Amino acid sequence: MKQATVIGAGLAGCEAAWQLAVRGIPVTLIEMKPEKFTPAHHSAGFAELVCSNSLRSDQLTNAVGLLKEEMRQLGSLIMRCADGTRVPAGGALAVDREAFSKEVTAAMEAHPLITVERREVTQLPRQDAVIATGPLTSDALAREIAALPGLKTLNFYDAAAPIVSGETLDMSRVFRQGRYGRGDDYLNCPMTREEYEAFYRALLTAEKAQVHGFDGTQVFEGCMPIEVMASRGEMVMAFGPMKPVGLTDPRTGREPYAAVQLRAENREGTMYNLVGFQTRLKWGEQKRVFSMIPGLEHAEFLRYGVMHRNTFLHSPGFLDQTYQMIARPGLYFAGQMTGVEGYVESASSGLVAGLSLARRLLDLPPVDFTRRTAIGALAHHVSGATGDFQPMNANFGLIEPYEKRIRNKQERYGAIAARALDTIEALRSNPLACDFDAGLPG
């Protein structure tokens, strides 16, 4: 009987295993936790979210929002579990990270064609596998991957933001409001100019934790430590995660000079993430400096921010648009290690890799989602980018331009999104692609 192996039970690995299993392919899903943990992981559950609990925008006029909808149409397990465990976050999709992990884990353990093994893998399987071991791939397996012919591996670093206890916030200083009146899913800590400048100076002088090999330049722009951001200029934070635009402080009736936003980590609102505050400050320094934020003077830090290594492959010329290794058919890679950046993007690569391997094992032709879709454009970028290859989020710049000129950006993005969903529907209607609906409920 044809069968497959998936190594790594993060978002990409679980999605890949699901896409294989719902198409009748027996899968062995191997996860090294809890036998061995990486520096960024703390739970034995699958699909653990180690950075933010936000899967970002859920709007079709945002590329990652379009990517989510495409994945829903293609029967994504990750999207089904995310939608089922969402917490208020305005126009974004944020989840209760513990409930989300539990749902994904339960789906993996309950499926009759998925066999879970908890152990470390130190050698690559010989055939028919998806490698989704993530940016913190264990050293032994990383050496195996690095030895594959023609591959160049690269390293950079990313960071996670702190989480504070909701009941320890000073709500006389903090107010609930979304920007531009878009709901009230965020808590806001307003700052005066004097408070902002004092906070800025404290960040510049705070002691940082040493990270082996890190020199401050090897960071992904979308997950930049707040202290690195501060080092680029006094107002960089105020135009970034601390921008006050669209907010009105009810105590003054005016827009604050700057604001720190807090996003709920769970449905109960007992834990809050400091939005955009990834950091590598020492834990004692995080407590000292972040307690300068109005409303956080006496906050209890449930988790301090951490920084860790993030490894990705030089995928162009090494992987094709189905995330299959060109020189070794039957071996697929998925997740952040391929050069996609973000939770949703990682899961999307797992969906494509798992679906593609299933079709290979079922003697069905491969499917090219094309650059007209977000999921296909991301795969084409990873496999065919030129120049200095760097991790990439989903964005409309990757998607094939719209045929007609539309000046209004939102209208243009809306038209591209409608075309993308029509493309997905056409693929699902193709008799050779009828198995696309396998992962859909019912």
Protein backbone atom coordinates (compact mmCIF):
# COMPACT_ATOMS: atom_id res chain seq x y z
CA MET A 1 0.00 0.00 0.00
CA LYS A 2 1.26 3.48 -0.85
CA GLN A 3 2.00 5.57 2.21
CA ALA A 4 3.77 8.77 3.21
CA THR A 5 5.76 10.25 6.05
CA VAL A 6 5.47 13.78 7.39
CA ILE A 7 8.18 15.02 9.73
CA GLY A 8 7.17 17.89 11.98
CA ALA A 9 3.75 18.60 13.47
CA GLY A 10 3.68 22.36 13.19
CA LEU A 11 1.07 24.13 11.09
CA ALA A 12 2.64 23.05 7.79
CA GLY A 13 3.22 19.44 8.82
CA CYS A 14 -0.28 18.97 10.22
CA GLU A 15 -1.84 20.51 7.11
CA ALA A 16 0.26 18.27 4.86
CA ALA A 17 -0.65 15.15 6.87
CA TRP A 18 -4.34 16.07 6.71
CA GLN A 19 -4.31 16.62 2.95
CA LEU A 20 -2.70 13.21 2.47
CA ALA A 21 -4.99 11.36 4.87
CA VAL A 22 -8.29 12.74 3.54
CA ARG A 23 -7.25 11.47 0.12
CA GLY A 24 -6.83 7.95 1.45
CA ILE A 25 -3.05 7.93 1.89
CA PRO A 26 -1.82 6.41 5.20
CA VAL A 27 0.49 8.89 6.92
CA THR A 28 3.10 8.54 9.65
CA LEU A 29 3.36 11.93 11.36
CA ILE A 30 6.57 12.22 13.39
CA GLU A 31 7.02 14.96 15.99
CA MET A 32 9.98 15.20 18.37
CA LYS A 33 8.05 16.94 21.17
CA PRO A 34 7.83 16.16 24.06
CA GLU A 35 10.95 13.97 23.77
CA LYS A 36 12.87 17.08 22.71
CA PHE A 37 11.94 20.76 22.66
CA THR A 38 13.40 23.69 20.73
CA PRO A 39 14.19 26.93 22.61
CA ALA A 40 10.96 28.50 21.29
CA HIS A 41 8.52 25.68 22.04
CA HIS A 42 6.87 25.01 25.40
CA SER A 43 3.87 22.77 24.71
CA ALA A 44 3.66 19.13 23.64
CA GLY A 45 0.69 19.99 21.41
CA PHE A 46 0.80 20.22 17.63
CA ALA A 47 0.59 23.47 15.64
CA GLU A 48 2.03 25.47 18.54
CA LEU A 49 2.04 29.21 17.87
CA VAL A 50 5.38 30.44 19.23
CA CYS A 51 5.20 34.10 18.26
CA SER A 52 1.93 36.05 17.88
CA ASN A 53 -1.54 34.49 18.15
CA SER A 54 -2.66 36.51 15.13
CA LEU A 55 -3.01 35.05 11.65
CA ARG A 56 -3.27 38.64 10.41
CA SER A 57 -5.92 40.23 8.19
CA ASP A 58 -9.07 38.35 7.23
CA GLN A 59 -10.03 40.84 4.51
CA LEU A 60 -10.04 39.78 0.85
CA THR A 61 -8.38 43.06 -0.11
CA ASN A 62 -5.35 41.94 1.91
CA ALA A 63 -3.21 39.21 0.33
CA VAL A 64 -3.05 37.06 3.45
CA GLY A 65 -6.83 37.38 3.82
CA LEU A 66 -7.21 36.14 0.27
CA LEU A 67 -4.79 33.30 1.00
CA LYS A 68 -6.94 32.23 3.97
CA GLU A 69 -10.09 32.15 1.85
CA GLU A 70 -8.37 30.12 -0.86
CA MET A 71 -7.26 27.64 1.79
CA ARG A 72 -10.81 27.41 3.15
CA GLN A 73 -12.04 26.61 -0.35
CA LEU A 74 -9.38 23.89 -0.59
CA GLY A 75 -10.36 22.15 2.64
CA SER A 76 -7.64 23.41 4.97
CA LEU A 77 -7.63 21.84 8.42
CA ILE A 78 -5.60 24.74 9.84
CA MET A 79 -8.17 27.28 8.67
CA ARG A 80 -11.04 25.19 10.03
CA CYS A 81 -9.40 25.00 13.45
CA ALA A 82 -8.44 28.69 13.38
CA ASP A 83 -11.98 29.76 12.52
CA GLY A 84 -13.29 27.56 15.33
CA THR A 85 -11.01 29.04 17.99
CA ARG A 86 -10.90 32.70 16.94
CA VAL A 87 -10.79 35.52 19.47
CA PRO A 88 -11.87 39.14 18.82
CA ALA A 89 -9.26 41.01 16.77
CA GLY A 90 -11.15 43.45 14.56
CA GLY A 91 -10.49 42.73 10.88
CA ALA A 92 -7.80 40.20 11.73
CA LEU A 93 -8.05 36.49 12.53
CA ALA A 94 -6.52 35.80 15.92
CA VAL A 95 -6.94 32.55 17.83
CA ASP A 96 -6.87 31.18 21.35
CA ARG A 97 -3.49 29.52 20.90
CA GLU A 98 -4.08 26.70 23.40
CA ALA A 99 -7.54 25.83 22.04
CA PHE A 100 -6.22 26.02 18.48
CA SER A 101 -3.37 23.63 19.22
CA LYS A 102 -5.72 21.22 21.01
CA GLU A 103 -8.09 21.13 18.02
CA VAL A 104 -5.32 20.45 15.52
CA THR A 105 -3.76 17.81 17.77
CA ALA A 106 -7.12 16.09 18.25
CA ALA A 107 -7.72 15.99 14.49
CA MET A 108 -4.32 14.40 13.91
CA GLU A 109 -4.73 11.80 16.64
CA ALA A 110 -8.31 10.93 15.68
CA HIS A 111 -7.87 10.34 11.94
CA PRO A 112 -7.70 6.58 11.25
CA LEU A 113 -5.07 6.99 8.51
CA ILE A 114 -2.69 9.13 10.57
CA THR A 115 -0.23 7.36 12.86
CA VAL A 116 1.53 9.70 15.29
CA GLU A 117 5.06 8.93 16.44
CA ARG A 118 6.78 11.16 18.98
CA ARG A 119 10.52 10.92 18.44
CA GLU A 120 13.37 12.86 16.92
CA VAL A 121 14.26 12.17 13.30
CA THR A 122 17.94 12.46 12.49
CA GLN A 123 17.94 11.11 8.92
CA LEU A 124 15.86 12.01 5.89
CA PRO A 125 13.35 9.39 4.70
CA ARG A 126 14.34 7.69 1.49
CA GLN A 127 11.07 8.42 -0.34
CA ASP A 128 7.53 9.88 -0.30
CA ALA A 129 7.80 12.38 2.54
CA VAL A 130 7.11 15.95 3.52
CA ILE A 131 9.77 17.64 5.66
CA ALA A 132 8.14 20.36 7.75
CA THR A 133 10.50 20.65 10.69
CA GLY A 134 10.36 24.42 10.78
CA PRO A 135 12.87 27.18 11.36
CA LEU A 136 14.27 25.41 14.42
CA THR A 137 15.07 22.11 12.73
CA SER A 138 17.21 19.96 15.03
CA ASP A 139 20.94 20.08 14.36
CA ALA A 140 21.22 16.46 13.25
CA LEU A 141 18.46 16.70 10.66
CA ALA A 142 19.63 20.15 9.57
CA ARG A 143 23.01 18.64 8.71
CA GLU A 144 21.27 15.99 6.61
CA ILE A 145 19.29 18.64 4.75
CA ALA A 146 22.33 20.84 4.25
CA ALA A 147 24.09 17.95 2.54
CA LEU A 148 21.44 17.62 -0.16
CA PRO A 149 22.89 18.32 -3.62
CA GLY A 150 22.85 21.93 -4.78
CA LEU A 151 21.32 23.35 -1.60
CA LYS A 152 22.42 26.55 0.12
CA THR A 153 21.04 27.02 3.64
CA LEU A 154 20.69 30.44 5.20
CA ASN A 155 20.08 31.63 8.74
CA PHE A 156 18.41 34.68 10.17
CA TYR A 157 16.72 35.37 13.48
CA ASP A 158 13.25 36.25 14.67
CA ALA A 159 11.62 37.02 17.99
CA ALA A 160 8.42 36.65 20.02
CA ALA A 161 6.60 39.35 21.96
CA PRO A 162 5.81 39.26 25.70
CA ILE A 163 2.39 38.29 27.09
CA VAL A 164 0.92 39.99 30.15
CA SER A 165 -1.91 39.11 32.54
CA GLY A 166 -5.15 40.92 31.74
CA GLU A 167 -6.20 41.29 35.38
CA THR A 168 -2.97 43.14 36.26
CA LEU A 169 -3.49 45.96 33.73
CA ASP A 170 -4.33 49.45 35.00
CA MET A 171 -7.60 50.04 33.18
CA SER A 172 -7.71 53.65 34.37
CA ARG A 173 -4.89 54.29 31.86
CA VAL A 174 -5.78 51.70 29.21
CA PHE A 175 -8.75 52.09 26.86
CA ARG A 176 -10.48 49.64 24.53
CA GLN A 177 -10.75 50.74 20.91
CA GLY A 178 -9.94 49.70 17.36
CA ARG A 179 -8.37 52.16 14.98
CA TYR A 180 -10.82 54.36 13.04
CA GLY A 181 -13.72 53.05 15.10
CA ARG A 182 -13.35 49.50 13.78
CA GLY A 183 -14.67 47.62 16.77
CA ASP A 184 -13.11 47.48 20.22
CA ASP A 185 -11.02 44.32 20.08
CA TYR A 186 -7.74 45.97 21.11
CA LEU A 187 -6.58 47.55 24.34
CA ASN A 188 -4.53 50.71 23.94
CA CYS A 189 -1.87 52.17 26.20
CA PRO A 190 -1.57 55.87 25.24
CA MET A 191 1.66 57.80 25.63
CA THR A 192 2.42 61.47 25.85
CA ARG A 193 5.47 62.82 24.04
CA GLU A 194 7.46 62.84 27.30
CA GLU A 195 6.49 59.23 28.09
CA TYR A 196 7.39 58.11 24.57
CA GLU A 197 10.80 59.81 24.62
CA ALA A 198 11.64 58.31 28.02
CA PHE A 199 10.58 54.87 26.78
CA TYR A 200 12.67 55.30 23.63
CA ARG A 201 15.78 56.22 25.64
CA ALA A 202 15.26 53.25 27.96
CA LEU A 203 15.06 50.87 24.99
CA LEU A 204 18.32 52.17 23.55
CA THR A 205 20.23 51.54 26.77
CA ALA A 206 18.54 48.31 27.90
CA GLU A 207 20.72 45.21 28.14
CA LYS A 208 20.12 42.63 25.45
CA ALA A 209 20.36 38.87 25.68
CA GLN A 210 23.24 37.42 23.69
CA VAL A 211 22.20 35.29 20.72
CA HIS A 212 24.97 33.23 19.16
CA GLY A 213 25.86 34.54 15.72
CA PHE A 214 23.44 37.48 15.85
CA ASP A 215 24.85 40.88 14.92
CA GLY A 216 21.63 42.88 14.62
CA THR A 217 21.41 42.75 10.81
CA GLN A 218 20.01 39.26 10.28
CA VAL A 219 16.39 39.99 11.15
CA PHE A 220 13.28 39.56 9.06
CA GLU A 221 11.63 42.98 8.70
CA GLY A 222 8.18 41.62 9.61
CA CYS A 223 9.36 40.26 12.98
CA MET A 224 11.89 42.90 14.01
CA PRO A 225 12.79 43.26 17.71
CA ILE A 226 11.40 46.51 19.09
CA GLU A 227 14.84 47.59 20.31
CA VAL A 228 16.29 47.11 16.81
CA MET A 229 13.46 49.23 15.49
CA ALA A 230 14.24 51.94 18.06
CA SER A 231 17.90 51.94 17.04
CA ARG A 232 16.87 52.99 13.52
CA GLY A 233 15.50 56.33 14.68
CA GLU A 234 13.46 58.00 17.42
CA MET A 235 10.19 58.07 15.45
CA VAL A 236 10.39 54.65 13.78
CA MET A 237 8.27 52.99 16.49
CA ALA A 238 5.72 55.84 16.39
CA PHE A 239 5.23 55.20 12.67
CA GLY A 240 5.24 51.43 13.21
CA PRO A 241 3.63 49.33 15.97
CA MET A 242 3.14 52.38 18.22
CA LYS A 243 1.39 54.56 15.66
CA PRO A 244 -1.55 56.43 17.26
CA VAL A 245 -3.40 57.11 14.01
CA GLY A 246 -7.13 56.36 14.23
CA LEU A 247 -7.20 56.27 18.03
CA THR A 248 -8.81 58.72 20.45
CA ASP A 249 -7.83 58.71 24.12
CA PRO A 250 -11.16 59.05 26.01
CA ARG A 251 -9.36 60.82 28.88
CA THR A 252 -8.24 63.69 26.64
CA GLY A 253 -10.52 63.43 23.62
CA ARG A 254 -7.43 63.63 21.40
CA GLU A 255 -5.13 61.32 19.48
CA PRO A 256 -2.24 60.24 21.74
CA TYR A 257 1.37 60.95 20.78
CA ALA A 258 1.97 57.18 20.55
CA ALA A 259 0.19 54.04 21.69
CA VAL A 260 1.02 50.43 22.50
CA GLN A 261 -1.71 48.02 21.45
CA LEU A 262 -2.55 44.83 23.33
CA ARG A 263 -4.34 41.92 21.64
CA ALA A 264 -6.19 39.17 23.49
CA GLU A 265 -4.41 35.81 23.57
CA ASN A 266 -7.50 33.84 24.55
CA ARG A 267 -11.28 34.11 24.50
CA GLU A 268 -11.49 34.92 28.18
CA GLY A 269 -9.24 37.95 27.80
CA THR A 270 -7.00 36.90 30.66
CA MET A 271 -3.81 37.19 28.59
CA TYR A 272 -2.68 39.94 26.24
CA ASN A 273 0.12 40.13 23.66
CA LEU A 274 2.11 43.35 23.20
CA VAL A 275 1.51 43.86 19.48
CA GLY A 276 4.72 44.38 17.54
CA PHE A 277 6.93 44.10 20.63
CA GLN A 278 9.14 41.19 19.62
CA THR A 279 12.32 41.52 21.63
CA ARG A 280 15.64 40.04 22.67
CA LEU A 281 16.04 42.15 25.82
CA LYS A 282 17.02 40.25 28.95
CA TRP A 283 13.97 39.26 30.95
CA GLY A 284 14.72 41.62 33.83
CA GLU A 285 15.13 44.46 31.35
CA GLN A 286 11.83 43.59 29.69
CA LYS A 287 10.09 43.90 33.05
CA ARG A 288 11.81 47.23 33.78
CA VAL A 289 11.39 48.89 30.38
CA PHE A 290 7.97 47.59 29.37
CA SER A 291 6.58 48.51 32.79
CA MET A 292 7.15 52.12 31.70
CA ILE A 293 4.24 51.73 29.29
CA PRO A 294 1.15 53.46 30.76
CA GLY A 295 -1.18 50.83 32.19
CA LEU A 296 1.57 48.21 32.45
CA GLU A 297 3.27 49.65 35.53
CA HIS A 298 2.20 46.67 37.64
CA ALA A 299 1.55 44.13 34.88
CA GLU A 300 2.44 40.50 35.47
CA PHE A 301 4.46 39.08 32.59
CA LEU A 302 3.18 35.59 31.83
CA ARG A 303 5.76 35.08 29.10
CA TYR A 304 8.77 37.19 28.24
CA GLY A 305 9.84 37.76 24.67
CA VAL A 306 12.53 35.49 23.22
CA MET A 307 14.73 35.43 20.14
CA HIS A 308 15.74 32.31 18.28
CA ARG A 309 17.46 31.06 15.17
CA ASN A 310 15.32 30.72 12.05
CA THR A 311 16.67 28.55 9.25
CA PHE A 312 15.36 28.51 5.71
CA LEU A 313 16.39 26.87 2.46
CA HIS A 314 17.58 28.56 -0.68
CA SER A 315 14.54 27.15 -2.48
CA PRO A 316 14.79 28.64 -6.02
CA GLY A 317 16.21 25.95 -8.26
CA PHE A 318 15.94 23.43 -5.42
CA LEU A 319 12.14 23.13 -5.09
CA ASP A 320 9.45 23.32 -7.77
CA GLN A 321 6.08 25.08 -7.47
CA THR A 322 4.63 22.10 -5.57
CA TYR A 323 7.44 22.35 -2.96
CA GLN A 324 8.96 19.11 -4.28
CA MET A 325 12.73 18.71 -4.42
CA ILE A 326 13.62 18.86 -8.12
CA ALA A 327 16.55 16.45 -7.86
CA ARG A 328 14.68 13.97 -5.67
CA PRO A 329 11.03 13.46 -6.71
CA GLY A 330 8.81 12.34 -3.87
CA LEU A 331 10.59 14.45 -1.24
CA TYR A 332 8.72 17.65 -0.39
CA PHE A 333 9.44 20.51 2.00
CA ALA A 334 6.88 22.75 3.69
CA GLY A 335 6.63 25.56 6.20
CA GLN A 336 8.93 28.43 7.07
CA MET A 337 12.01 26.46 6.13
CA THR A 338 11.02 26.82 2.45
CA GLY A 339 11.21 30.62 2.64
CA VAL A 340 7.54 31.43 3.22
CA GLU A 341 7.06 33.73 6.20
CA GLY A 342 4.05 33.62 8.52
CA TYR A 343 1.66 31.13 10.04
CA VAL A 344 -0.83 31.15 7.18
CA GLU A 345 1.85 31.04 4.50
CA SER A 346 3.46 28.07 6.25
CA ALA A 347 0.17 26.20 6.42
CA SER A 348 -0.50 26.99 2.74
CA SER A 349 2.80 25.40 1.73
CA GLY A 350 1.86 22.33 3.76
CA LEU A 351 -1.48 22.19 1.95
CA VAL A 352 0.20 22.32 -1.48
CA ALA A 353 2.94 19.85 -0.52
CA GLY A 354 0.54 17.36 1.05
CA LEU A 355 -1.98 17.59 -1.76
CA SER A 356 0.77 17.30 -4.37
CA LEU A 357 2.35 14.24 -2.76
CA ALA A 358 -1.09 12.61 -2.47
CA ARG A 359 -1.75 13.18 -6.16
CA ARG A 360 1.68 11.77 -7.01
CA LEU A 361 0.93 8.61 -5.02
CA LEU A 362 -2.53 8.35 -6.60
CA ASP A 363 -1.01 8.66 -10.10
CA LEU A 364 -2.83 11.94 -10.71
CA PRO A 365 -1.20 14.85 -12.55
CA PRO A 366 0.28 17.68 -10.47
CA VAL A 367 -1.73 20.88 -10.07
CA ASP A 368 -0.33 24.32 -10.74
CA PHE A 369 -2.35 26.89 -8.80
CA THR A 370 -0.73 29.55 -11.02
CA ARG A 371 0.33 33.06 -10.10
CA ARG A 372 -3.31 34.16 -10.35
CA THR A 373 -3.91 32.82 -6.85
CA ALA A 374 -2.20 33.80 -3.61
CA ILE A 375 -1.36 30.19 -2.77
CA GLY A 376 0.12 29.60 -6.22
CA ALA A 377 1.96 32.93 -6.42
CA LEU A 378 3.69 32.20 -3.11
CA ALA A 379 4.76 28.76 -4.32
CA HIS A 380 6.04 30.20 -7.60
CA HIS A 381 8.03 32.86 -5.73
CA VAL A 382 9.64 30.32 -3.41
CA SER A 383 10.61 28.07 -6.31
CA GLY A 384 11.55 30.73 -8.83
CA ALA A 385 12.68 33.93 -7.12
CA THR A 386 15.77 35.61 -8.48
CA GLY A 387 18.41 37.72 -6.79
CA ASP A 388 18.87 37.69 -3.01
CA PHE A 389 16.25 35.17 -1.86
CA GLN A 390 14.67 36.15 1.46
CA PRO A 391 11.61 34.92 3.42
CA MET A 392 8.39 36.34 2.00
CA ASN A 393 4.88 36.98 3.28
CA ALA A 394 1.91 36.71 0.95
CA ASN A 395 1.44 40.01 -0.89
CA PHE A 396 -0.29 41.28 -4.01
CA GLY A 397 3.08 42.02 -5.59
CA LEU A 398 3.58 38.26 -6.03
CA ILE A 399 0.24 37.74 -7.76
CA GLU A 400 -0.18 38.17 -11.52
CA PRO A 401 -1.34 41.75 -12.20
CA TYR A 402 -4.96 42.35 -13.12
CA GLU A 403 -5.67 42.53 -16.85
CA LYS A 404 -7.35 45.94 -16.73
CA ARG A 405 -5.95 49.09 -15.17
CA ILE A 406 -7.80 49.97 -11.96
CA ARG A 407 -6.50 53.08 -10.23
CA ASN A 408 -8.19 52.58 -6.87
CA LYS A 409 -5.98 50.15 -4.94
CA GLN A 410 -8.78 48.55 -2.90
CA GLU A 411 -10.90 48.03 -6.00
CA ARG A 412 -7.88 46.58 -7.82
CA TYR A 413 -7.12 44.19 -4.97
CA GLY A 414 -10.79 43.21 -4.81
CA ALA A 415 -10.77 42.37 -8.52
CA ILE A 416 -7.57 40.31 -8.15
CA ALA A 417 -9.13 38.46 -5.20
CA ALA A 418 -12.31 37.69 -7.14
CA ARG A 419 -10.24 36.38 -10.06
CA ALA A 420 -8.17 34.23 -7.67
CA LEU A 421 -11.24 32.62 -6.12
CA ASP A 422 -12.68 32.00 -9.59
CA THR A 423 -9.39 30.29 -10.48
CA ILE A 424 -9.66 28.06 -7.40
CA GLU A 425 -13.26 27.21 -8.27
CA ALA A 426 -12.29 26.33 -11.83
CA LEU A 427 -9.58 24.00 -10.57
CA ARG A 428 -12.03 22.33 -8.20
CA SER A 429 -14.49 21.86 -11.08
CA ASN A 430 -11.87 20.15 -13.23
CA PRO A 431 -12.57 16.37 -13.40
CA LEU A 432 -8.85 15.68 -12.95
CA ALA A 433 -8.90 17.75 -9.77
CA CYS A 434 -12.09 16.43 -8.21
CA ASP A 435 -10.19 15.28 -5.11
CA PHE A 436 -9.75 18.93 -4.10
CA ASP A 437 -12.95 18.71 -2.07
CA ALA A 438 -11.65 15.79 0.01
CA GLY A 439 -10.70 17.95 2.97
CA LEU A 440 -13.96 19.89 3.11
CA PRO A 441 -16.40 19.11 5.97
CA GLY A 442 -19.46 17.12 5.05
